[in-house]
Short mmCIF file of C-alpha atoms and ligand atoms in Angstrom, two decimals:
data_model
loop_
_atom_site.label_atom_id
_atom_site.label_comp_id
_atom_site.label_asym_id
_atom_site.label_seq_id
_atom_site.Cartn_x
_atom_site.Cartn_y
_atom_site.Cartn_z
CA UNK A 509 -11.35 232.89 -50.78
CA UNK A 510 -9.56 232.45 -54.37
CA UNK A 511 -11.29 231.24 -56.81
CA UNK A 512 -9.11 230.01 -60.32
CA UNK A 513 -11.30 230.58 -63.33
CA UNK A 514 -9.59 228.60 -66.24
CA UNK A 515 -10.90 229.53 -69.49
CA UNK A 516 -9.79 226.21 -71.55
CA UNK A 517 -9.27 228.53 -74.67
CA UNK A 518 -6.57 230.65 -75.26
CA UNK A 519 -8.82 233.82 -76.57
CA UNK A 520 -7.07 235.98 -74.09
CA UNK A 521 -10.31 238.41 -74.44
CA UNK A 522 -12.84 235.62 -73.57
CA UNK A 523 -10.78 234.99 -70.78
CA UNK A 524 -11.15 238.69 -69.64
CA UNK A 525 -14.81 238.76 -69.78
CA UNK A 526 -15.12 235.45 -68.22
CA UNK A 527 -13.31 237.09 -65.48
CA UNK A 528 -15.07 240.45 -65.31
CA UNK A 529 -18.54 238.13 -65.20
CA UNK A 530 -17.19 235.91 -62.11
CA UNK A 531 -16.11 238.93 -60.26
CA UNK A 532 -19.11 240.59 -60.48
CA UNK A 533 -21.21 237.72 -59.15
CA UNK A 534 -18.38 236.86 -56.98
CA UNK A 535 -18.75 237.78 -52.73
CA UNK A 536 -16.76 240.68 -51.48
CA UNK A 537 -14.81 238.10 -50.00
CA UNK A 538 -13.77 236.70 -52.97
CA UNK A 539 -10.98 237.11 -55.30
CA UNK A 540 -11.13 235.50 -58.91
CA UNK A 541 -8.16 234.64 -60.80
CA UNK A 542 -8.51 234.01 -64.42
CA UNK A 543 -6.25 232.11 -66.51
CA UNK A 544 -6.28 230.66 -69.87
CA UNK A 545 -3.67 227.85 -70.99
CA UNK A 546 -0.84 229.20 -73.13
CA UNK A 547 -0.95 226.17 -75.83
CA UNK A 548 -4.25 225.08 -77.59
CA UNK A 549 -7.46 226.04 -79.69
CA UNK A 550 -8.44 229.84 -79.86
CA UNK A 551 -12.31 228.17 -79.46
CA UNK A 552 -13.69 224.98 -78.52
CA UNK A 553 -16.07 223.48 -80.60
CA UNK A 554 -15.36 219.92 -81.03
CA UNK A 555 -14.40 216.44 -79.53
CA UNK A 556 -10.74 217.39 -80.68
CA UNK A 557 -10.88 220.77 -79.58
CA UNK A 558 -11.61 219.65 -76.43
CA UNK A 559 -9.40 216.32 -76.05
CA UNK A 560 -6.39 219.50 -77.33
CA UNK A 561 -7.47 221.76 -74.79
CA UNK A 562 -7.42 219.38 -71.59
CA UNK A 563 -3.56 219.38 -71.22
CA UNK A 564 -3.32 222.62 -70.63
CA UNK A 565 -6.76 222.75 -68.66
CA UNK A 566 -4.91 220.63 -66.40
CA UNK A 567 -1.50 222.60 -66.11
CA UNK A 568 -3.59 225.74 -65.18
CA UNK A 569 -5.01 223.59 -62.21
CA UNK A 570 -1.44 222.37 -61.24
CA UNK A 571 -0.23 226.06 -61.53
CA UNK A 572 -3.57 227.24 -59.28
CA UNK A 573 -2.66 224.31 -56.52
CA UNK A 574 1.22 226.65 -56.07
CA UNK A 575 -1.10 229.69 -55.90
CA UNK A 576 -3.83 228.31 -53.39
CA UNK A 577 -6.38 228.22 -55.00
CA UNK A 578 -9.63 227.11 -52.88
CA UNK A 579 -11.70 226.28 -56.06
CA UNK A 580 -11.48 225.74 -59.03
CA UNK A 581 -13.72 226.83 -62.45
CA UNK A 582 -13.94 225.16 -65.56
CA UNK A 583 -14.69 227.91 -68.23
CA UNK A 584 -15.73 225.68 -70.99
CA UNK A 585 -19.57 224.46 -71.50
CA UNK A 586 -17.80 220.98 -72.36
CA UNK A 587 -16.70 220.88 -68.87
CA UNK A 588 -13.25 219.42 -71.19
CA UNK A 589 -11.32 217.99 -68.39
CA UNK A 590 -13.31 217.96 -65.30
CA UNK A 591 -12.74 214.23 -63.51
CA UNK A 592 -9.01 214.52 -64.36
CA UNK A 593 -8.61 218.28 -63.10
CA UNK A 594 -10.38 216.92 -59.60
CA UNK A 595 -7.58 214.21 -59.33
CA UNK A 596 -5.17 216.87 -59.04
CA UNK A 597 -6.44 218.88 -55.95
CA UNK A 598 -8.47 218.78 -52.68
CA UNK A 599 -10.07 221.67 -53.70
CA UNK A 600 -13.69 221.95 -55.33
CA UNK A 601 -13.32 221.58 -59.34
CA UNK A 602 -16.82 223.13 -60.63
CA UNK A 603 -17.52 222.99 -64.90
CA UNK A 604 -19.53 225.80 -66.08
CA UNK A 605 -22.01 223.23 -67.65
CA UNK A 606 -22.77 221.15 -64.50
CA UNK A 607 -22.81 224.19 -62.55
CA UNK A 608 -26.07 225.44 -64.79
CA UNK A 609 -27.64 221.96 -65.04
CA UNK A 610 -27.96 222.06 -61.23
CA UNK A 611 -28.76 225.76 -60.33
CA UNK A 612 -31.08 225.71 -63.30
CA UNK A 613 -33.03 222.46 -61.76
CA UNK A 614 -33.45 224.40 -58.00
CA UNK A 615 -35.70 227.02 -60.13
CA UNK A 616 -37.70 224.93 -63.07
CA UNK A 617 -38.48 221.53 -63.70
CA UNK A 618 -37.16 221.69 -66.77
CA UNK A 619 -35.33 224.12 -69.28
CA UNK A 620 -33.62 224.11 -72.64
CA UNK A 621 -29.69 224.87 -73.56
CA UNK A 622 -29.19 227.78 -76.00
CA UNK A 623 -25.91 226.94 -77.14
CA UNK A 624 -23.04 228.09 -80.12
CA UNK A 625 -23.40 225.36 -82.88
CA UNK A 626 -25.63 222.44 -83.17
CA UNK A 627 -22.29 219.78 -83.01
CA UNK A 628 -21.30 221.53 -79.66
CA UNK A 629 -25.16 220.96 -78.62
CA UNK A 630 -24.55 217.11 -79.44
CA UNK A 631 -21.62 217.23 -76.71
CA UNK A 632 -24.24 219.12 -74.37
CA UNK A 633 -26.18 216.33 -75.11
CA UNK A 634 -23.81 214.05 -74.04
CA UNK A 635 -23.02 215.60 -70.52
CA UNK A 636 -26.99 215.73 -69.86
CA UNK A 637 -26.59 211.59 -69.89
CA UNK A 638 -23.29 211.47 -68.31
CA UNK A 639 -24.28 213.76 -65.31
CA UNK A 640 -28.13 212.40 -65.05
CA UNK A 641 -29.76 215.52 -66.38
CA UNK A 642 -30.98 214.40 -69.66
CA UNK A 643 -34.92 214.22 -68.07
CA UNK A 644 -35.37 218.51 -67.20
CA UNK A 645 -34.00 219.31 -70.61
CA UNK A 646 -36.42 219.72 -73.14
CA UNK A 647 -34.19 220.75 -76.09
CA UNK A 648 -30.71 221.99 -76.76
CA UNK A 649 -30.44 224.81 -79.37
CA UNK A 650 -28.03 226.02 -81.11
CA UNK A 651 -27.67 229.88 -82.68
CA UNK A 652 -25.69 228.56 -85.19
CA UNK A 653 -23.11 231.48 -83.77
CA UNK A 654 -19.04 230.26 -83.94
CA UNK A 655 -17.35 231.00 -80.25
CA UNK A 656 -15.10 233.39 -81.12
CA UNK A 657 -18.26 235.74 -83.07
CA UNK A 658 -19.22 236.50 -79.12
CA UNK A 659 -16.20 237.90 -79.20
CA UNK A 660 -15.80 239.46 -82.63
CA UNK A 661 -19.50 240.39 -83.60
CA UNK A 662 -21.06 240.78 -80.21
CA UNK A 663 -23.99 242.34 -81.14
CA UNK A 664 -25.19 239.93 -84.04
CA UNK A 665 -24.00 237.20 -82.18
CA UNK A 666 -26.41 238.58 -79.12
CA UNK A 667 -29.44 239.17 -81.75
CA UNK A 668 -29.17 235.43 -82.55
CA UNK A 669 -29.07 234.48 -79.19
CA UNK A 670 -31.92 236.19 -77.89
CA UNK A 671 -34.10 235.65 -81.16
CA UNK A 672 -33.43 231.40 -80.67
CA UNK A 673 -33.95 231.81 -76.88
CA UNK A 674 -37.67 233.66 -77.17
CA UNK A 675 -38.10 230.16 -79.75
CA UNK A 676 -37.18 228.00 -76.69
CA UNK A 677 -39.51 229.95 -74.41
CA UNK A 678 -42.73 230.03 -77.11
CA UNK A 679 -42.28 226.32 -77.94
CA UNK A 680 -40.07 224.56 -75.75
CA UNK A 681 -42.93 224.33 -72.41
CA UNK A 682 -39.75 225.42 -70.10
CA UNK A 683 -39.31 226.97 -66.54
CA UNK A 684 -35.74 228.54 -67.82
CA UNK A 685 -32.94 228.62 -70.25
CA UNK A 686 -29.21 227.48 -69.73
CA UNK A 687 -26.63 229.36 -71.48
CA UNK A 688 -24.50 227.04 -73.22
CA UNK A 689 -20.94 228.56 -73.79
CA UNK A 690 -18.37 230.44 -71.75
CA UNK A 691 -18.12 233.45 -73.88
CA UNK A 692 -21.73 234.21 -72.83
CA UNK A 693 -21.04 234.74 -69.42
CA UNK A 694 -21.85 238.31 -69.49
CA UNK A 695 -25.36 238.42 -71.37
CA UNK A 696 -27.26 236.90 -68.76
CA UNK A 697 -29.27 240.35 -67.50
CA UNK A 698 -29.62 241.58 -71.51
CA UNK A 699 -31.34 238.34 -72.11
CA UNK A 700 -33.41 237.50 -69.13
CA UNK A 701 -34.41 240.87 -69.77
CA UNK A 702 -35.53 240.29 -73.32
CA UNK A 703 -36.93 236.97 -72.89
CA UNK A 704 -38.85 237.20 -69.16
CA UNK A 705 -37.62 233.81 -68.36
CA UNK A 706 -34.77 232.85 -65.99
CA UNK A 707 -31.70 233.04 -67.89
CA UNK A 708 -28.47 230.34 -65.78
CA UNK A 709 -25.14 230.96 -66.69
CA UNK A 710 -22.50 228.87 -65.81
CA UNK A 711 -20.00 230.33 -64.97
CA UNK A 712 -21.69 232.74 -62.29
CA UNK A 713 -23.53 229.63 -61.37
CA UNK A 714 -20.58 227.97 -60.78
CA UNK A 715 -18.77 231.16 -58.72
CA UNK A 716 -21.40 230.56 -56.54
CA UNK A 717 -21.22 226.74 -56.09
CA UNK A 718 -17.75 227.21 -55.25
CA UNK A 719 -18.20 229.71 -52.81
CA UNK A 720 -21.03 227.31 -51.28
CA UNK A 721 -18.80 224.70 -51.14
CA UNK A 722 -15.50 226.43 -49.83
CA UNK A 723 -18.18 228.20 -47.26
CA UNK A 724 -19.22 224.56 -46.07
CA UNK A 725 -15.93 223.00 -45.79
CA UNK A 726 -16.06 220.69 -48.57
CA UNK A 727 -13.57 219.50 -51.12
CA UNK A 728 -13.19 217.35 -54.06
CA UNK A 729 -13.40 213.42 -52.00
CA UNK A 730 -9.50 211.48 -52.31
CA UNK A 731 -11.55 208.38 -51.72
CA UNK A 732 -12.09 206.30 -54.60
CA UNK A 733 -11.47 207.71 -58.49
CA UNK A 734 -10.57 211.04 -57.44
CA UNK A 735 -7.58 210.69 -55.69
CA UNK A 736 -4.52 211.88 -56.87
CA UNK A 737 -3.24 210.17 -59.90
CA UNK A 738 -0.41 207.40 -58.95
CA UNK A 739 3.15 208.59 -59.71
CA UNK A 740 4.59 207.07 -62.49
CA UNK A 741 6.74 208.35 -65.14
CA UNK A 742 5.36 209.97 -68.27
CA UNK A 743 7.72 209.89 -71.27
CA UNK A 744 8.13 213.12 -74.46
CA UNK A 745 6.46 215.97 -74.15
CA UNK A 746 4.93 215.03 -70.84
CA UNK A 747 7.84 213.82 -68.74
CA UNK A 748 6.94 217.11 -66.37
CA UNK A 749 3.94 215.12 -65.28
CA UNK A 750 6.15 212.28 -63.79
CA UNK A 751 6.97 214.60 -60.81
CA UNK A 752 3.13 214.65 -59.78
CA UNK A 753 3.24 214.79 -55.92
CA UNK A 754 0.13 216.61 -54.02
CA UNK A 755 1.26 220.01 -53.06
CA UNK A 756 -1.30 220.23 -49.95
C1 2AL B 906 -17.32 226.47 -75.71
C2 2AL B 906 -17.11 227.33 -74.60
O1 2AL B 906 -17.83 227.44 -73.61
N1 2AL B 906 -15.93 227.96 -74.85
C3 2AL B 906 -15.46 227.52 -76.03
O2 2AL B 906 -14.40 227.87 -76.54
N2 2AL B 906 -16.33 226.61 -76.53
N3 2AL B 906 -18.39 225.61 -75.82
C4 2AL B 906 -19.52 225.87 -76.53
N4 2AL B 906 -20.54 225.00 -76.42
O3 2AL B 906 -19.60 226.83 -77.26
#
C-alpha cells in the first residue's frame, strides 16, 4: 500500500518529520511518500495561508494519482483543501484534523485541541462545526507557539506545549487531547508521557484510517459532489488544469 503524505507547507524539514512520524506508525506493508508543494507559505497559519496553499495541495494529489497512490494525507490541521483534493481521485483523501476528531471520539467523550496560535484555533473551531464535532470538544488552546518554532526551537516550543496541555487536563474535564498542527506529529509519546492522558495526533491517526480504509476496499464515493470535477478550460496561470481527465 502507498500512502502520499502532502505536507501543504513548503518547510522541506516539517515535511521530513511528518514523514519519519507516518512511517513509524505506518504497517510493514506500507510505504509513505511525503511531498510538500514547491510554491506557497513556509507555515500555515491563516485563512490566506491556507486559500495560497490549496493549489499546490491539489497538484501534489494530481502528481500522487501518476504515482498510485492508494491514499491520500492531508498534512495540515486546516485540512486546507480536503473536498477539492477528493474530487480528484478514487482513492481515500484523509486531513490530519478529521482524522484526530474521530480516533480521538472512539477513546473519550470529549477532549480539547492544543493547537499553535489562538487565530489557527478559531479555524479549528470552524472544522469542529463543519465536520459535526463541535459537542466532544471542550476547548481549543493555543501555545501561542508560531509553526515554524516546532521546527526552529523544538524544545521551547515542546515546554509550551506540554505546560498548556497539563492546563487542558487540570481544568478542561477531558478524556484526551488532540494535537492541533502537523509539525507536532512526532511529540505524541513525550507528551502523553508527561501529561498521563491520551495524546491523538493526526497525522498517525490518519496513517491508520487510510490503511483501514484501503484494507476494506473503500474509496473516496464519485457519486454526488465528489466526483471528478467537469472538464472545462481554465485560463492564466491555471490553463494546466483544463486537461483534467481521471487517470484511473
Ligand atoms: C498548521 C499545520 O498543521 N501546518 C501548518 O503549517 N500550519 N496548522 C496549525 N494549526 O498550526
Amino acid at each position: 500500500m502507498h500512502i502520499r503524505v502532502i505536507n501543504p507547507n513548503t518547510t522541506a524539514g516539517m515535511t521530513t518529520t511528518i514523514g519519519e512520524a507516518a512511517s513509524r506508525i505506518a504497517a510493514p506493508g506500507t510505504r509513505i511518500t511525503a511531498r510538500n508543494p514547491a510554491h506557497g507559505p513556509v507555515s500555515i497559519e491563516s485563512h490566506f495561508d491556507e486559500a495560497i496553499s490549496m493549489v499546490g495541495v491539489l497538484e501534489e494529489v494530481l502528481a500522487g494519482e501518476r504515482e498510485d497512490a492508494d491514499a491520500y494525507v492531508i498534512a495540515c490541521f486546516g485540512d486546507p483543501g480536503l473536498l477539492a483534493a477528493r474530487e480528484l481521485t478514487r482513492a481515500p483523501v484523509i486531513g490530519i484534523a478529521e482524522a484526530a476528531f474521530h480516533m480521538a471520539t472512539l477513546i473519550s467523550t470529549r477532549f480539547s485541541i492544543v493547537t499553535t496560535l489562538a487565530r489557527t484555533g478559531i479555524i479549528a473551531e470552524h472544522l469542529l462545526d463543519q465536520y459535526g464535532f463541535a459537542h466532544h470538544c471542550r476547548r481549543v488552546r493555543a501555545a501561542e507557539i508560531p509553526v515554524l518554532d516546532l521546527e526552529e526551537n523544538g524544545d521551547a516550543a515542546l515546554s509550551r506545549l506540554i505546560e498548556e496541555c497539563k492546563r487542558a487536563r487540570d481544568e478542561d474535564d477531558i478524556g484526551a487531547i488532540v494535537l492541533g498542527c502537523g509539525g507536532m506529529a512526532d511529540l505524541t509519546d513525550e507528551i502523553s508521557q508527561a501529561v498521563g492522558l491520551p495524546v491523538v495526533e493526526g497525522v498517525t491517526a490518519a496513517i491508520k484510517l487510510a490503511e483501514a480504509l484501503v484494507g476494506l476496499g473503500l474509496g473516496t464515493s464519485k457519486h454526488g459532489d465528489l466526483a471528478f470535477p467537469r472538464p472545462k478550460p481554465f485560463t492564466g496561470r491555471f490553463e494546466g488544469f483544463s486537461q483534467l481527465i481521471p487517470i484511473r
